[in-house]
One Martini backbone bead per residue (centre of mass of N, CA, C, O) as a GRO file, in nm:
protein
  385
    1MET     BB    1  19.291   6.469  11.814
    2GLU     BB    2  19.472   6.422  11.574
    3ARG     BB    3  19.209   6.423  11.369
    4ILE     BB    4  19.119   6.682  11.432
    5VAL     BB    5  19.365   6.831  11.330
    6ARG     BB    6  19.304   6.699  11.050
    7PHE     BB    7  19.053   6.799  10.984
    8PHE     BB    8  19.139   7.161  11.007
    9ALA     BB    9  19.412   7.155  10.806
   10GLN     BB   10  19.194   7.135  10.572
   11PRO     BB   11  18.922   7.343  10.436
   12HIS     BB   12  18.730   7.122  10.299
   13ARG     BB   13  18.652   6.936  10.552
   14PRO     BB   14  18.457   7.151  10.750
   15PHE     BB   15  18.297   7.254  10.463
   16PHE     BB   16  18.163   6.986  10.344
   17VAL     BB   17  18.045   6.894  10.638
   18LEU     BB   18  17.864   7.105  10.626
   19GLY     BB   19  17.733   7.092  10.317
   20LEU     BB   20  17.600   6.821  10.377
   21PHE     BB   21  17.400   6.887  10.616
   22ASP     BB   22  17.250   7.093  10.521
   23ALA     BB   23  17.129   6.958  10.248
   24VAL     BB   24  16.965   6.784  10.414
   25VAL     BB   25  16.806   6.934  10.616
   26MET     BB   26  16.720   7.205  10.449
   27MET     BB   27  16.529   7.018  10.281
   28GLY     BB   28  16.368   6.919  10.500
   29ILE     BB   29  16.262   7.173  10.577
   30PHE     BB   30  16.122   7.258  10.333
   31ALA     BB   31  15.942   7.024  10.266
   32ALA     BB   32  15.803   7.083  10.532
   33GLY     BB   33  15.719   7.386  10.440
   34TRP     BB   34  15.520   7.279  10.195
   35SER     BB   35  15.364   7.071  10.342
   36GLY     BB   36  15.276   7.155  10.632
   37TYR     BB   37  15.535   7.041  10.824
   38ALA     BB   38  15.635   7.382  10.900
   39ALA     BB   39  15.685   7.685  11.024
   40LEU     BB   40  15.702   7.886  10.705
   41PRO     BB   41  15.687   8.224  10.640
   42ASP     BB   42  15.870   8.148  10.391
   43PRO     BB   43  15.981   7.896  10.192
   44ILE     BB   44  16.109   7.973   9.964
   45ARG     BB   45  16.278   8.143  10.065
   46PHE     BB   46  16.449   7.969  10.217
   47HIS     BB   47  16.552   7.815  10.014
   48ALA     BB   48  16.708   7.971   9.886
   49ALA     BB   49  16.865   8.118  10.179
   50SER     BB   50  17.002   7.833  10.183
   51MET     BB   51  17.089   7.690   9.952
   52LEU     BB   52  17.295   7.913   9.907
   53TYR     BB   53  17.425   7.943  10.259
   54GLY     BB   54  17.413   7.659  10.325
   55VAL     BB   55  17.526   7.467  10.098
   56PHE     BB   56  17.705   7.608   9.859
   57THR     BB   57  17.902   7.817  10.027
   58PRO     BB   58  18.089   7.608  10.185
   59PHE     BB   59  18.138   7.450   9.884
   60PHE     BB   60  18.333   7.686   9.774
   61LEU     BB   61  18.479   7.791  10.032
   62GLY     BB   62  18.650   7.489  10.004
   63PHE     BB   63  18.772   7.518   9.781
   64LEU     BB   64  18.900   7.801   9.751
   65LEU     BB   65  19.043   7.765  10.024
   66THR     BB   66  19.243   7.592   9.831
   67THR     BB   67  19.315   7.685   9.597
   68TYR     BB   68  19.372   8.029   9.542
   69PRO     BB   69  19.647   8.013   9.638
   70ARG     BB   70  19.760   7.857   9.374
   71PHE     BB   71  19.631   8.076   9.167
   72SER     BB   72  19.819   8.297   9.314
   73ALA     BB   73  20.084   8.217   9.438
   74GLN     BB   74  20.056   8.114   9.742
   75PRO     BB   75  20.047   8.029  10.052
   76PRO     BB   76  19.826   7.910  10.290
   77ILE     BB   77  19.627   7.912  10.478
   78VAL     BB   78  19.536   7.960  10.796
   79PRO     BB   79  19.352   7.842  10.948
   80ARG     BB   80  19.246   8.065  11.193
   81ARG     BB   81  19.104   8.215  10.925
   82TYR     BB   82  18.874   8.000  10.805
   83LEU     BB   83  18.751   7.891  11.097
   84ARG     BB   84  18.583   8.170  11.137
   85VAL     BB   85  18.404   8.128  10.868
   86TRP     BB   86  18.368   7.843  10.952
   87ILE     BB   87  18.178   7.967  11.212
   88LEU     BB   88  17.978   8.141  11.071
   89LEU     BB   89  17.842   7.932  10.903
   90VAL     BB   90  17.728   7.781  11.183
   91GLY     BB   91  17.547   7.989  11.268
   92ALA     BB   92  17.397   7.984  11.007
   93ALA     BB   93  17.313   7.725  11.008
   94SER     BB   94  17.178   7.766  11.328
   95GLY     BB   95  16.944   7.945  11.193
   96PHE     BB   96  16.807   7.759  10.976
   97LEU     BB   97  16.754   7.544  11.190
   98PHE     BB   98  16.548   7.744  11.355
   99VAL     BB   99  16.277   7.876  11.183
  100PRO     BB  100  16.068   7.691  11.298
  101LEU     BB  101  16.065   7.790  11.596
  102TRP     BB  102  16.210   8.126  11.510
  103HIS     BB  103  16.198   8.322  11.287
  104ALA     BB  104  16.463   8.546  11.356
  105ALA     BB  105  16.657   8.345  11.276
  106PHE     BB  106  16.737   8.415  10.998
  107VAL     BB  107  16.847   8.696  11.058
  108THR     BB  108  17.128   8.548  11.196
  109ALA     BB  109  17.193   8.366  10.948
  110LEU     BB  110  17.254   8.648  10.759
  111GLY     BB  111  17.446   8.791  10.957
  112PHE     BB  112  17.648   8.532  10.954
  113VAL     BB  113  17.672   8.570  10.609
  114VAL     BB  114  17.827   8.834  10.600
  115ALA     BB  115  18.043   8.775  10.818
  116ALA     BB  116  18.184   8.594  10.603
  117LEU     BB  117  18.195   8.718  10.369
  118VAL     BB  118  18.363   8.945  10.419
  119LEU     BB  119  18.622   8.774  10.564
  120VAL     BB  120  18.699   8.615  10.277
  121LEU     BB  121  18.745   8.859  10.099
  122ARG     BB  122  18.999   8.965  10.279
  123ILE     BB  123  19.171   8.708  10.203
  124PHE     BB  124  19.123   8.757   9.855
  125ALA     BB  125  19.245   9.020   9.854
  126GLU     BB  126  19.526   8.985   9.983
  127LEU     BB  127  19.631   8.749   9.730
  128TYR     BB  128  19.550   8.964   9.483
  129ILE     BB  129  19.760   9.188   9.607
  130ARG     BB  130  20.007   9.000   9.599
  131THR     BB  131  20.014   8.832   9.319
  132PRO     BB  132  20.217   8.754   9.032
  133VAL     BB  133  20.022   8.693   8.872
  134ARG     BB  134  19.971   8.647   8.520
  135PRO     BB  135  19.689   8.724   8.464
  136ARG     BB  136  19.383   8.809   8.696
  137HIS     BB  137  19.101   8.758   8.606
  138ASP     BB  138  19.021   8.538   8.739
  139LEU     BB  139  19.049   8.637   9.056
  140TYR     BB  140  18.866   8.847   9.020
  141ALA     BB  141  18.601   8.718   8.975
  142ILE     BB  142  18.577   8.558   9.217
  143LEU     BB  143  18.536   8.845   9.368
  144LEU     BB  144  18.282   8.942   9.239
  145ALA     BB  145  18.128   8.718   9.306
  146LEU     BB  146  18.144   8.740   9.616
  147GLY     BB  147  18.032   9.029   9.634
  148THR     BB  148  17.768   8.973   9.484
  149GLY     BB  149  17.675   8.748   9.745
  150LEU     BB  150  17.679   8.980   9.954
  151ALA     BB  151  17.452   9.174   9.789
  152GLY     BB  152  17.261   8.938   9.833
  153ALA     BB  153  17.235   8.875  10.151
  154ILE     BB  154  17.169   9.179  10.222
  155ALA     BB  155  16.897   9.189  10.074
  156PHE     BB  156  16.822   8.919  10.224
  157LEU     BB  157  16.815   9.131  10.521
  158LEU     BB  158  16.627   9.371  10.400
  159ALA     BB  159  16.358   9.193  10.354
  160GLU     BB  160  16.336   9.159  10.711
  161MET     BB  161  16.272   9.465  10.717
  162PRO     BB  162  16.003   9.685  10.842
  163PHE     BB  163  16.085   9.964  10.725
  164LEU     BB  164  16.044   9.915  10.397
  165GLY     BB  165  15.783   9.736  10.348
  166SER     BB  166  15.708   9.663  10.085
  167ARG     BB  167  16.015   9.665   9.963
  168ARG     BB  168  16.081   9.355  10.029
  169GLU     BB  169  16.023   9.164   9.788
  170LEU     BB  170  16.230   9.286   9.617
  171PHE     BB  171  16.433   9.212   9.740
  172ALA     BB  172  16.423   8.870   9.771
  173VAL     BB  173  16.439   8.864   9.499
  174TYR     BB  174  16.680   8.997   9.406
  175GLY     BB  175  16.878   8.845   9.616
  176ALA     BB  176  16.823   8.542   9.470
  177GLN     BB  177  16.901   8.636   9.233
  178ILE     BB  178  17.184   8.745   9.227
  179GLY     BB  179  17.317   8.526   9.421
  180PHE     BB  180  17.260   8.287   9.161
  181TYR     BB  181  17.376   8.418   8.909
  182GLY     BB  182  17.616   8.631   9.011
  183TYR     BB  183  17.720   8.384   9.185
  184ALA     BB  184  17.684   8.086   9.164
  185VAL     BB  185  17.712   8.060   8.833
  186PHE     BB  186  17.963   8.223   8.783
  187LEU     BB  187  18.147   8.076   8.956
  188ALA     BB  188  18.145   7.809   8.842
  189ALA     BB  189  18.221   7.876   8.550
  190VAL     BB  190  18.488   7.993   8.645
  191VAL     BB  191  18.612   7.721   8.777
  192ALA     BB  192  18.536   7.538   8.505
  193PHE     BB  193  18.666   7.659   8.257
  194ARG     BB  194  18.951   7.651   8.390
  195MET     BB  195  19.000   7.331   8.530
  196ILE     BB  196  18.881   7.110   8.335
  197PRO     BB  197  19.028   7.097   8.060
  198PHE     BB  198  19.252   7.035   8.249
  199PHE     BB  199  19.150   6.738   8.393
  200ALA     BB  200  19.126   6.637   8.092
  201GLY     BB  201  19.382   6.734   7.888
  202ARG     BB  202  19.393   7.038   7.760
  203GLY     BB  203  19.476   7.253   7.986
  204MET     BB  204  19.525   7.576   8.024
  205VAL     BB  205  19.260   7.757   7.886
  206PRO     BB  206  19.206   8.024   7.736
  207LYS     BB  207  18.987   8.223   7.735
  208SER     BB  208  18.777   8.476   7.638
  209PRO     BB  209  18.843   8.765   7.646
  210ALA     BB  210  18.452   8.806   7.728
  211PHE     BB  211  18.366   8.626   7.912
  212ARG     BB  212  18.338   8.735   8.176
  213THR     BB  213  18.173   8.990   8.110
  214VAL     BB  214  17.916   8.881   7.964
  215VAL     BB  215  17.847   8.659   8.165
  216TYR     BB  216  17.785   8.827   8.358
  217LEU     BB  217  17.601   9.060   8.230
  218ALA     BB  218  17.383   8.827   8.150
  219LEU     BB  219  17.321   8.754   8.446
  220ILE     BB  220  17.247   8.998   8.574
  221ALA     BB  221  17.004   9.083   8.359
  222HIS     BB  222  16.883   8.797   8.472
  223ALA     BB  223  16.800   8.925   8.744
  224LEU     BB  224  16.673   9.210   8.651
  225MET     BB  225  16.455   9.089   8.506
  226GLY     BB  226  16.158   9.192   8.633
  227GLY     BB  227  15.841   9.250   8.585
  228GLU     BB  228  15.816   9.388   8.305
  229TRP     BB  229  16.094   9.209   8.163
  230GLU     BB  230  16.005   8.876   8.221
  231ARG     BB  231  15.951   8.826   7.928
  232TRP     BB  232  16.262   8.913   7.820
  233LEU     BB  233  16.461   8.661   7.948
  234LEU     BB  234  16.559   8.511   7.629
  235LEU     BB  235  16.828   8.667   7.614
  236PRO     BB  236  17.001   8.607   7.844
  237ASP     BB  237  16.962   8.300   7.764
  238PHE     BB  238  17.080   8.271   7.494
  239VAL     BB  239  17.331   8.391   7.499
  240LEU     BB  240  17.435   8.213   7.651
  241ALA     BB  241  17.449   7.934   7.518
  242VAL     BB  242  17.605   8.052   7.285
  243TRP     BB  243  17.853   8.094   7.412
  244PHE     BB  244  17.930   7.849   7.575
  245VAL     BB  245  17.932   7.691   7.335
  246ARG     BB  246  18.137   7.801   7.199
  247GLU     BB  247  18.341   7.746   7.444
  248LEU     BB  248  18.276   7.421   7.385
  249ILE     BB  249  18.433   7.430   7.084
  250ARG     BB  250  18.716   7.539   7.156
  251ILE     BB  251  18.798   7.341   7.370
  252ALA     BB  252  18.766   7.039   7.305
  253LEU     BB  253  18.653   6.803   7.462
  254PRO     BB  254  18.704   6.515   7.550
  255VAL     BB  255  18.611   6.150   7.570
  256SER     BB  256  18.551   5.971   7.838
  257ARG     BB  257  18.559   5.661   8.086
  258ASP     BB  258  18.588   5.862   8.344
  259PRO     BB  259  18.406   5.957   8.598
  260MET     BB  260  18.603   6.236   8.680
  261ILE     BB  261  18.519   6.337   8.387
  262TRP     BB  262  18.281   6.333   8.282
  263GLY     BB  263  18.130   6.440   8.568
  264LEU     BB  264  18.240   6.717   8.481
  265GLU     BB  265  18.131   6.772   8.201
  266LEU     BB  266  17.842   6.723   8.261
  267GLY     BB  267  17.832   6.979   8.418
  268ILE     BB  268  17.919   7.210   8.185
  269TYR     BB  269  17.681   7.119   7.961
  270TRP     BB  270  17.444   7.229   8.137
  271LEU     BB  271  17.477   7.513   8.087
  272PRO     BB  272  17.346   7.558   7.794
  273THR     BB  273  17.084   7.384   7.848
  274ALA     BB  274  16.981   7.519   8.001
  275PHE     BB  275  16.941   7.779   7.885
  276LEU     BB  276  16.799   7.708   7.686
  277LEU     BB  277  16.578   7.610   7.775
  278GLY     BB  278  16.517   7.872   7.939
  279GLY     BB  279  16.447   8.021   7.670
  280VAL     BB  280  16.202   7.810   7.592
  281ILE     BB  281  16.040   7.882   7.807
  282ASP     BB  282  16.012   8.160   7.790
  283LEU     BB  283  15.845   8.131   7.499
  284LEU     BB  284  15.624   8.007   7.579
  285ARG     BB  285  15.529   8.246   7.790
  286LEU     BB  286  15.488   8.438   7.589
  287TRP     BB  287  15.260   8.245   7.424
  288GLY     BB  288  15.123   8.160   7.740
  289GLY     BB  289  15.260   7.982   7.923
  290GLY     BB  290  15.357   7.860   8.185
  291ASP     BB  291  15.579   7.858   8.472
  292TRP     BB  292  15.733   7.593   8.560
  293ARG     BB  293  15.849   7.595   8.838
  294HIS     BB  294  16.145   7.686   8.793
  295LEU     BB  295  16.313   7.520   8.595
  296GLY     BB  296  16.602   7.684   8.504
  297LEU     BB  297  16.707   7.705   8.714
  298HIS     BB  298  16.734   7.376   8.837
  299LEU     BB  299  16.907   7.313   8.592
  300LEU     BB  300  17.138   7.454   8.722
  301ALA     BB  301  17.141   7.377   9.022
  302LEU     BB  302  17.139   7.051   8.941
  303GLY     BB  303  17.301   7.025   8.679
  304PHE     BB  304  17.566   7.236   8.727
  305LEU     BB  305  17.603   7.269   9.031
  306THR     BB  306  17.606   7.012   9.120
  307THR     BB  307  17.777   6.813   8.946
  308THR     BB  308  18.009   6.982   8.978
  309LEU     BB  309  18.020   6.957   9.323
  310ALA     BB  310  18.046   6.652   9.335
  311ALA     BB  311  18.334   6.648   9.135
  312PHE     BB  312  18.505   6.820   9.266
  313GLY     BB  313  18.477   6.726   9.562
  314THR     BB  314  18.572   6.458   9.529
  315ARG     BB  315  18.856   6.513   9.388
  316VAL     BB  316  18.956   6.666   9.626
  317ALA     BB  317  18.944   6.456   9.863
  318MET     BB  318  19.143   6.275   9.759
  319GLY     BB  319  19.382   6.429   9.663
  320HIS     BB  320  19.398   6.552   9.985
  321GLY     BB  321  19.346   6.222  10.103
  322GLY     BB  322  19.600   6.035   9.983
  323ARG     BB  323  19.466   5.936   9.723
  324PRO     BB  324  19.350   5.826   9.385
  325ILE     BB  325  19.204   5.980   9.090
  326ARG     BB  326  18.973   5.723   9.118
  327ALA     BB  327  18.676   5.588   9.020
  328ASP     BB  328  18.406   5.425   9.102
  329ARG     BB  329  18.096   5.297   9.144
  330ILE     BB  330  18.000   5.523   9.303
  331VAL     BB  331  18.078   5.757   9.200
  332ALA     BB  332  17.923   5.734   8.945
  333ALA     BB  333  17.593   5.719   9.058
  334ILE     BB  334  17.636   5.992   9.186
  335PHE     BB  335  17.609   6.152   8.923
  336VAL     BB  336  17.335   5.989   8.804
  337SER     BB  337  17.160   6.090   9.031
  338VAL     BB  338  17.178   6.393   8.995
  339GLN     BB  339  16.996   6.312   8.722
  340ALA     BB  340  16.762   6.202   8.885
  341VAL     BB  341  16.702   6.476   9.028
  342VAL     BB  342  16.623   6.640   8.779
  343ALA     BB  343  16.396   6.494   8.655
  344LEU     BB  344  16.204   6.496   8.922
  345ARG     BB  345  16.206   6.807   8.855
  346THR     BB  346  16.068   6.809   8.589
  347VAL     BB  347  15.803   6.661   8.639
  348TYR     BB  348  15.683   6.859   8.823
  349SER     BB  349  15.671   7.094   8.628
  350LEU     BB  350  15.465   6.925   8.484
  351HIS     BB  351  15.368   6.757   8.725
  352PRO     BB  352  15.221   6.949   8.995
  353GLU     BB  353  15.261   6.742   9.247
  354SER     BB  354  15.340   6.595   9.579
  355LEU     BB  355  15.496   6.368   9.468
  356TRP     BB  356  15.715   6.463   9.335
  357PHE     BB  357  15.825   6.695   9.521
  358GLN     BB  358  15.938   6.465   9.694
  359ALA     BB  359  16.062   6.286   9.518
  360ALA     BB  360  16.297   6.523   9.467
  361ALA     BB  361  16.375   6.587   9.802
  362LEU     BB  362  16.473   6.283   9.844
  363GLY     BB  363  16.682   6.291   9.639
  364TRP     BB  364  16.846   6.445   9.772
  365ILE     BB  365  16.856   6.334  10.036
  366ALA     BB  366  17.018   6.039   9.924
  367LEU     BB  367  17.260   6.168   9.785
  368PHE     BB  368  17.410   6.298  10.002
  369LEU     BB  369  17.404   6.040  10.181
  370LEU     BB  370  17.576   5.933  10.012
  371TRP     BB  371  17.828   6.104   9.929
  372GLY     BB  372  17.865   6.120  10.293
  373LEU     BB  373  17.949   5.794  10.295
  374TRP     BB  374  18.212   5.811  10.087
  375ILE     BB  375  18.356   6.081  10.173
  376GLY     BB  376  18.367   6.082  10.517
  377PRO     BB  377  18.624   5.897  10.536
  378LEU     BB  378  18.819   6.186  10.421
  379LEU     BB  379  18.719   6.429  10.574
  380LEU     BB  380  18.816   6.297  10.866
  381GLY     BB  381  19.102   6.166  10.814
  382GLY     BB  382  19.084   5.896  10.683
  383ASP     BB  383  19.036   5.606  10.531
  384HIS     BB  384  18.934   5.479  10.249
  385GLN     BB  385  18.733   5.155  10.160
   0.00000   0.00000   0.00000
């Protein structure tokens, strides 16, 4: 009983465990559906929604429910409040899990996601209103990102409504695009540029005054430039690449041999790199190149989001688990393994054969299994050996 109490006493523990479970299971279901071994009516839509709201969201919320009160100089959130959010996300995970057996479970899952995001937005809005911290730009940006994530989830939900007819596909596309760029990438970028310089010993380096506005608007522009405007996606991509390079030059992160630091830095360096390569891919597509199988998006999802997620998640689990924040060889191997998955996914885009798809999917699953075995004892409330 004491171990159970410890497990739920800190928000990152149940949320990270749920994220680890979903990362393995949701990728397994998608890979089976894409390969024809499971009955998924729309594997791409399932993949987008389950990754955004079944995998990244539990990790995001586990981190934010732990740190947002500190950002806002408020006391910790009481367990009964964040556990309601966690229970809703467990309901969402259960819905995604049963989609191959009961297609209507996808709607159920999205309904739980919408309810969870509404509830967590209320929690953070209350903290935002009460905070004495000034300026509150980052706190507001986090609320904006979560609100955009809610809009994306609602769009996904509307895409399942038969009465919308032919417009359903449009809602699905914009749900995925807005959810990924306006929610996941924007939220991670705001947190990364706030915390990584601090962890690297540079202190709380203030962002450029227009950082949040430029980044958010460019990301939303990318998300909305579908259809006839898709050929000009290189414009927001290059704007974002240049803007992030400019910020990183201004911050001047130190070179570190500590895996806990270079793991974080590697993640943030992927941000301009992914947009630069994405812009090059957009340019090649403009000249009649192939579709590249969403390579630019996956460079962000794997290179930036997953590397940063693993580095932040490990640091939070160690720090709040009472362990010295020092990375061993396994942690370094986890960070390197993320890059191996990026490489496998890139090869699949260049050579779209089932072998490379399966290798990338299995690499992702192996990565989260390895990370879960290492971090599991900390999350479950015991000592890490």
